[in-house]
DNA sequence: GCTTTTCCTGACCGTATGGTCAAGAAAAGA
DNA sequence: TCTTTTCTTGACCATACGGTCAGGAAAAGC
């Protein structure tokens, strides 16, 4: 009676409309934050009526959680792709470039997560523990192995990871500020070259 | 009839209550963002009634703007304190440490600005241009002078500044995430050592 | 003391917003 | 085709929230 048959597999219309809604929600949530987003805005952006939105999702929060869960994997993919068998320096530099690329190509996703975490991760705190932490632990261990083997300069692996996130996501999350300070100059090329220099100098023994 | 005498100098009570309100507003705005903050929350936090809040400020937005304006100077102080006559490397490292210290001591202020800028700086866009940009231009020029004089490694000065902001403010803005990933380990000491290494390696010729 | 100004609040208002519901339209199944 | 299920919506509701106002309490000025 309520949700579109939670048992049977989603129909063609269901798939289309759920996608429409989630796309619209990404746009609205990332631009206004959870509290600033309204169902009316999402409905307008999706081209659907508000009650119809609530036919597919039980409420605003479920849309938000579904979004975050669905994007988490994509967001963490570059870190999963670090190859333990590859060359340490090149693997990390490739990770940095991929993250920067994602800041440029998916700024909405970046801001969605940024908004959520700044507010204390009230709706995905558990997911950070369950999804993110194991991956970071694993990656930190990999980095530490490389350092112990003398293939990278010695440093705290977790803070290294934080610095990569911070420096790359900054260009998406703080774009408004970057734009003011860089005027019309091309941002991405400069960032790419700078971060290459930064991590090459930092990590090379 | 409306605002507490905009002409005469503020009374003792006015100074006390405006401070109470701004302190409470900092707490609430930084934790929930502009849209998530409510006058009722601010009033409760300040220990005043809602109408009394509106006796001292014309509305929610004025409180927010007053806060941002009042904190901007404090927030930018470390950058102003960079000494053009000092040793380039040490001056920048001191700046990095001061910024990190501010992230630890004033995380609310950091998140207040972060919230505002992520949403596109709708309420302080003009202030970024008028207040921040000249200072950054000046500082970037100083850094470029040092590089040209062969006292620092060559790189883009603006991206260097961005990286310092990003890496230091990350510990305040994304604290919820950092806490999950660092468990009970002490964060600040590690960050301090890591960033020292990072910028020393990056900037040394 | 008295008067004036400043400070404070309970009650109220208009609007925005998340969410509901009954009933109709469109697909899908037979 | 007819029947059943899925999809869609206008109208509505309850609450939250920013803000107002008339009038009273407390300071300040004299």
XYZ file of C-alpha atoms (C1' of nucleotides) in Angstrom:
470
model
C 0.000 0.000 0.000
C 2.844 2.334 0.745
C 6.179 1.835 -0.973
C 6.329 0.607 -4.532
C 6.308 -3.156 -3.942
C 9.371 -3.704 -1.799
C 9.419 -7.328 -2.899
C 9.154 -7.379 -6.676
C 11.987 -6.014 -8.786
C 11.687 -2.333 -9.781
C 9.688 -1.508 -12.864
C 10.916 0.600 -15.738
C 9.074 3.653 -14.396
C 10.368 3.067 -10.896
C 13.966 2.973 -12.062
C 13.558 6.101 -14.136
C 11.833 8.118 -11.424
C 14.073 7.034 -8.580
C 17.022 8.122 -10.679
C 15.353 11.445 -11.496
C 14.738 12.028 -7.808
C 18.227 11.107 -6.698
C 19.805 13.304 -9.382
C 17.651 16.217 -8.318
C 18.373 15.535 -4.660
C 22.116 15.557 -5.286
C 21.796 18.947 -6.913
C 19.664 20.386 -4.127
C 21.322 18.795 -1.094
C 24.832 19.694 -2.249
C 23.862 23.279 -2.938
C 21.839 23.956 0.203
C 22.796 21.322 2.763
C 20.371 18.889 4.335
C 18.376 21.457 6.235
C 18.366 23.972 3.410
C 17.042 21.465 0.899
C 13.277 21.181 0.604
C 11.091 18.522 -0.933
C 9.510 21.188 -3.084
C 12.903 22.136 -4.521
C 13.783 18.510 -5.169
C 10.399 17.895 -6.754
C 10.748 20.917 -9.021
C 14.281 19.924 -10.011
C 13.129 16.371 -10.765
C 10.058 17.529 -12.673
C 7.766 15.510 -10.425
C 5.112 16.431 -7.897
C 5.945 16.402 -4.206
C 3.506 13.599 -3.334
C 5.024 11.568 -6.125
C 8.472 11.998 -4.590
C 7.017 10.610 -1.397
C 5.585 7.692 -3.298
C 9.119 6.539 -4.076
C 10.805 7.505 -0.829
C 9.357 7.491 2.649
C 10.735 10.940 3.394
C 13.437 13.540 3.011
C 15.882 11.687 5.210
C 15.578 8.443 3.276
C 16.431 10.275 0.060
C 19.496 11.755 1.702
C 20.682 8.468 3.147
C 20.082 6.631 -0.124
C 22.136 9.266 -1.924
C 25.057 9.067 0.484
C 25.081 5.286 0.471
C 24.876 5.122 -3.291
C 27.692 7.590 -3.833
C 30.023 6.339 -1.116
C 31.381 3.558 -3.318
C 32.056 5.846 -6.265
C 33.639 8.324 -3.949
C 36.028 5.780 -2.462
C 36.805 3.987 -5.712
C 40.093 5.829 -6.376
C 41.438 4.709 -3.028
C 40.457 1.103 -3.722
C 42.303 1.303 -7.029
C 45.674 1.947 -5.419
C 47.742 -1.019 -6.523
C 49.844 -2.613 -3.778
C 52.007 -4.131 -6.503
C 52.595 -0.844 -8.292
C 55.334 1.701 -7.808
C 54.597 3.439 -4.467
C 55.267 7.019 -5.531
C 53.461 6.663 -8.838
C 50.486 4.953 -7.217
C 50.033 7.749 -4.716
C 50.492 10.450 -7.327
C 47.916 8.730 -9.484
C 45.550 8.693 -6.503
C 46.092 12.407 -5.937
C 45.358 13.183 -9.563
C 42.246 11.024 -9.600
C 40.952 12.757 -6.471
C 41.594 16.169 -7.962
C 39.859 15.093 -11.145
C 36.863 14.009 -9.131
C 36.760 17.394 -7.427
C 36.495 18.963 -10.828
C 34.061 16.501 -12.340
C 31.897 15.733 -9.320
C 31.915 18.835 -7.124
C 28.335 18.190 -6.039
C 29.240 14.826 -4.606
C 32.180 16.368 -2.785
C 30.040 19.098 -1.275
C 27.350 16.610 -0.337
C 29.797 14.707 1.833
C 31.463 17.873 3.080
C 28.151 19.301 4.244
C 27.296 16.099 6.031
C 30.635 15.726 7.792
C 30.944 19.363 8.839
C 27.631 19.016 10.620
C 29.049 16.087 12.556
C 28.015 13.320 10.145
C 24.657 12.885 11.918
C 23.237 10.703 9.164
C 26.265 8.676 8.067
C 28.375 8.392 11.180
C 27.820 4.645 11.236
C 28.704 4.345 7.575
C 32.011 6.069 8.145
C 32.902 3.460 10.715
C 31.650 0.529 8.654
C 32.669 1.566 5.156
C 35.418 4.140 5.309
C 37.437 3.086 8.313
C 38.407 -0.421 7.147
C 39.505 0.935 3.770
C 41.578 3.675 5.343
C 43.132 1.255 7.814
C 44.081 -1.004 4.945
C 45.481 1.805 2.831
C 47.417 3.260 5.756
C 48.919 -0.153 6.380
C 49.928 -0.378 2.729
C 51.597 3.039 2.881
C 53.383 2.102 6.094
C 54.638 -1.058 4.462
C 56.058 0.970 1.597
C 57.719 3.348 4.051
C 59.176 0.509 6.095
C 60.544 -0.978 2.897
C 62.308 2.301 2.233
C 60.268 3.082 -0.853
C 58.684 6.239 0.537
C 59.834 8.839 3.025
C 58.774 8.086 6.580
C 55.689 9.865 7.895
C 52.278 9.293 9.469
C 50.215 7.506 6.836
C 46.827 8.652 8.135
C 47.801 12.305 8.148
C 49.163 11.802 4.655
C 45.747 10.536 3.578
C 44.021 13.467 5.307
C 46.272 15.894 3.477
C 45.432 14.332 0.120
C 41.719 14.574 0.809
C 42.023 18.108 2.111
C 44.116 19.510 -0.713
C 42.094 17.919 -3.490
C 38.557 18.320 -2.171
C 39.310 21.920 -1.275
C 38.910 22.826 -4.946
C 35.346 21.484 -4.979
C 34.158 22.388 -1.499
C 35.637 25.882 -1.357
C 35.193 26.662 -5.016
C 33.405 29.925 -4.241
C 36.505 31.164 -2.443
C 38.954 29.770 -4.987
C 37.062 31.516 -7.776
C 37.255 34.862 -5.998
C 40.986 34.542 -5.397
C 41.951 33.130 -8.771
C 39.729 35.437 -10.803
C 39.691 34.128 -14.354
C 42.922 32.187 -14.204
C 42.637 28.476 -14.933
C 42.533 26.702 -11.598
C 42.779 23.041 -12.363
C 46.010 23.017 -14.331
C 47.791 24.952 -11.616
C 46.422 22.718 -8.897
C 47.479 19.621 -10.756
C 51.051 20.831 -11.190
C 51.259 22.123 -7.623
C 50.017 18.929 -6.011
C 52.336 16.872 -8.186
C 55.276 18.902 -6.913
C 54.016 18.777 -3.355
C 53.623 15.017 -3.083
C 56.680 14.223 -5.162
C 58.838 16.302 -2.820
C 57.116 14.984 0.277
C 57.246 11.303 -0.541
C 60.571 10.931 -2.318
C 63.231 9.702 0.039
C 11.928 52.898 18.403
C 13.473 49.832 16.904
C 17.149 49.128 17.429
C 18.787 50.024 20.732
C 19.752 53.640 20.027
C 21.956 53.366 16.975
C 23.485 56.712 17.820
C 24.508 56.639 21.463
C 27.284 54.331 22.579
C 26.198 50.856 23.771
C 25.191 50.477 27.393
C 26.609 47.887 29.764
C 23.581 45.645 29.246
C 23.753 46.054 25.502
C 27.371 44.972 25.393
C 26.727 41.969 27.595
C 23.671 40.760 25.711
C 25.041 41.310 22.245
C 28.043 39.246 23.266
C 25.805 36.536 24.718
C 23.846 36.421 21.495
C 26.883 36.307 19.220
C 28.497 33.571 21.303
C 25.325 31.522 21.164
C 24.954 32.200 17.455
C 28.500 31.013 16.784
C 27.715 27.766 18.559
C 24.451 27.233 16.713
C 25.408 28.447 13.223
C 28.646 26.460 13.182
C 26.910 23.289 14.305
C 23.859 23.457 12.040
C 24.680 25.853 9.210
C 22.727 29.002 8.445
C 19.539 27.285 7.413
C 19.707 24.709 10.185
C 20.108 27.311 12.890
C 16.936 28.711 14.431
C 16.309 31.800 16.487
C 14.794 29.591 19.172
C 18.011 27.570 19.417
C 20.126 30.713 19.584
C 17.819 32.212 22.202
C 17.959 29.077 24.341
C 21.748 28.902 24.029
C 22.061 32.554 24.999
C 19.596 32.255 27.862
C 17.425 35.018 26.436
C 13.942 35.108 24.966
C 13.465 35.152 21.230
C 11.867 38.604 21.132
C 14.777 39.884 23.166
C 17.197 38.523 20.563
C 15.258 40.515 18.008
C 15.519 43.586 20.168
C 19.277 43.582 19.654
C 19.405 42.381 16.068
C 16.950 43.058 13.280
C 16.879 39.410 12.263
C 18.616 36.110 11.806
C 20.629 37.275 8.842
C 21.996 40.324 10.636
C 23.278 38.104 13.436
C 25.004 35.896 10.921
C 26.589 38.753 9.031
C 27.697 40.459 12.236
C 29.325 37.221 13.342
C 31.178 36.690 10.087
C 32.367 40.279 9.925
C 33.501 40.259 13.522
C 35.427 37.018 13.171
C 36.984 37.661 9.791
C 39.779 39.776 11.256
C 40.669 37.213 13.916
C 40.546 34.514 11.314
C 42.946 36.282 8.988
C 45.276 37.569 11.693
C 47.866 34.783 11.317
C 48.297 35.616 7.662
C 48.741 39.298 8.459
C 51.428 38.378 10.963
C 53.693 36.828 8.371
C 56.827 38.964 8.572
C 58.266 39.988 5.199
C 61.581 40.633 6.977
C 61.690 37.208 8.636
C 63.203 33.991 7.396
C 60.918 32.757 4.602
C 60.771 29.079 5.562
C 60.340 29.793 9.265
C 57.680 32.410 8.629
C 55.592 30.034 6.564
C 56.039 27.176 9.012
C 54.967 29.478 11.817
C 51.907 30.395 9.798
C 51.065 26.731 9.265
C 51.364 26.014 12.974
C 49.273 29.003 13.917
C 46.551 27.941 11.496
C 46.582 24.415 12.873
C 46.403 25.782 16.380
C 43.384 27.832 15.410
C 41.698 24.752 14.030
C 42.119 23.136 17.408
C 41.176 26.129 19.510
C 38.497 27.677 17.331
C 36.838 24.853 15.418
C 33.491 26.601 15.551
C 34.843 29.612 13.735
C 36.397 27.362 11.118
C 33.152 25.507 10.543
C 31.196 28.741 10.434
C 33.242 29.944 7.467
C 33.344 26.481 5.910
C 29.561 26.205 5.998
C 29.196 29.608 4.426
C 31.692 29.038 1.642
C 30.504 25.548 0.732
C 27.058 26.985 0.120
C 28.596 29.445 -2.300
C 29.328 32.269 0.164
C 25.873 33.817 -0.404
C 26.192 36.160 2.562
C 29.888 37.091 2.465
C 30.804 36.895 -1.180
C 31.445 40.619 -1.227
C 33.550 40.432 1.918
C 35.771 37.811 0.337
C 36.511 40.181 -2.510
C 36.972 43.227 -0.300
C 38.734 41.727 2.715
C 40.349 38.453 1.788
C 41.463 38.997 -1.774
C 43.800 41.967 -1.179
C 45.471 40.164 1.703
C 45.958 37.002 -0.338
C 47.272 38.970 -3.288
C 49.754 40.673 -1.024
C 50.843 37.452 0.652
C 51.157 35.644 -2.668
C 53.347 38.461 -3.944
C 55.521 38.180 -0.845
C 55.912 34.435 -1.356
C 56.729 34.954 -5.025
C 59.368 37.482 -4.052
C 60.952 34.973 -1.729
C 60.911 32.344 -4.467
C 62.400 34.695 -7.013
C 65.141 35.531 -4.537
C 65.927 31.844 -4.313
C 64.888 31.549 -0.699
C 62.056 29.113 -1.319
C 61.467 26.428 -3.908
C 59.571 27.652 -6.940
C 55.833 26.980 -7.071
C 52.451 28.630 -7.464
C 52.023 30.828 -4.395
C 48.223 30.824 -4.437
C 47.969 27.068 -4.576
C 50.472 26.943 -1.753
C 48.173 29.119 0.308
C 45.172 26.962 -0.588
C 47.050 23.866 0.524
C 47.881 25.421 3.872
C 44.277 26.367 4.470
C 43.027 22.987 3.331
C 45.406 20.864 5.367
C 45.011 22.828 8.575
C 41.294 23.607 8.523
C 40.567 20.002 7.622
C 41.143 19.066 11.260
C 38.390 21.423 12.403
C 35.915 21.117 9.557
C 36.103 17.357 9.122
C 36.683 16.547 12.753
C 33.831 14.037 12.806
C 35.624 12.015 10.151
C 39.076 12.451 11.660
C 37.777 11.218 15.009
C 36.339 8.072 13.449
C 39.566 7.275 11.630
C 41.990 8.131 14.429
C 39.957 6.514 17.195
C 41.505 7.572 20.480
C 44.931 8.457 19.161
C 46.050 12.028 19.739
C 45.397 13.920 16.534
C 46.991 17.281 16.981
C 50.538 16.208 17.767
C 50.638 13.962 14.718
C 49.176 16.663 12.502
C 51.688 19.182 13.731
C 54.639 16.922 13.013
C 53.256 15.825 9.667
C 52.590 19.330 8.390
C 56.009 20.456 9.558
C 57.588 17.698 7.494
C 55.338 18.410 4.550
C 56.043 22.104 4.233
C 59.698 21.819 5.131
C 60.214 19.313 2.326
C 58.062 21.261 -0.091
C 59.580 24.672 0.440
C 63.244 23.919 1.000
C 65.204 24.411 -2.164
C 11.233 61.015 44.990
C 9.457 61.341 39.631
C 10.240 60.949 34.633
C 12.280 59.126 30.749
C 14.605 55.750 28.403
C 16.020 51.185 27.889
C 15.090 46.488 28.276
C 12.146 42.415 28.178
C 8.266 39.148 27.206
C 3.720 36.556 26.379
C 0.758 36.190 22.889
C 0.194 36.267 18.308
C 0.701 36.104 12.957
C 1.933 34.564 8.183
C 4.428 31.518 5.735
C 7.185 27.445 4.677
C 7.720 22.778 4.960
C 7.476 17.710 5.732
C 4.118 14.724 5.199
C -0.906 12.461 4.394
C -4.903 10.907 1.861
C -8.609 9.889 -1.138
C -9.371 9.359 -5.597
C -8.328 9.357 -10.383
C -5.081 8.152 -14.554
C -2.070 5.087 -16.675
C 0.247 0.498 -17.191
C 0.385 -4.213 -16.840
C -1.731 -8.659 -16.658
C -5.470 -11.805 -17.997
C -11.460 -6.755 -23.790
C -11.809 -6.384 -18.460
C -9.316 -6.466 -14.099
C -5.670 -5.525 -11.200
C -1.768 -3.149 -9.983
C 1.074 0.768 -10.273
C 1.560 5.508 -10.613
C 0.160 10.404 -9.954
C -1.872 14.485 -7.928
C -4.818 18.359 -5.792
C -6.196 19.430 -1.537
C -5.197 19.302 2.986
C -2.924 19.049 7.791
C 0.290 19.898 11.723
C 4.229 21.874 13.022
C 8.229 24.906 12.933
C 10.041 29.128 12.270
C 11.072 34.120 11.436
C 9.195 37.959 12.908
C 5.691 41.591 15.228
C 3.476 44.152 18.883
C 1.459 46.075 22.931
C 2.509 46.656 27.239
C 5.020 45.823 31.518
C 9.632 45.729 34.291
C 13.926 47.609 35.186
C 17.612 51.192 34.679
C 19.085 55.622 34.062
C 18.596 60.485 34.450
C 16.903 64.254 37.196
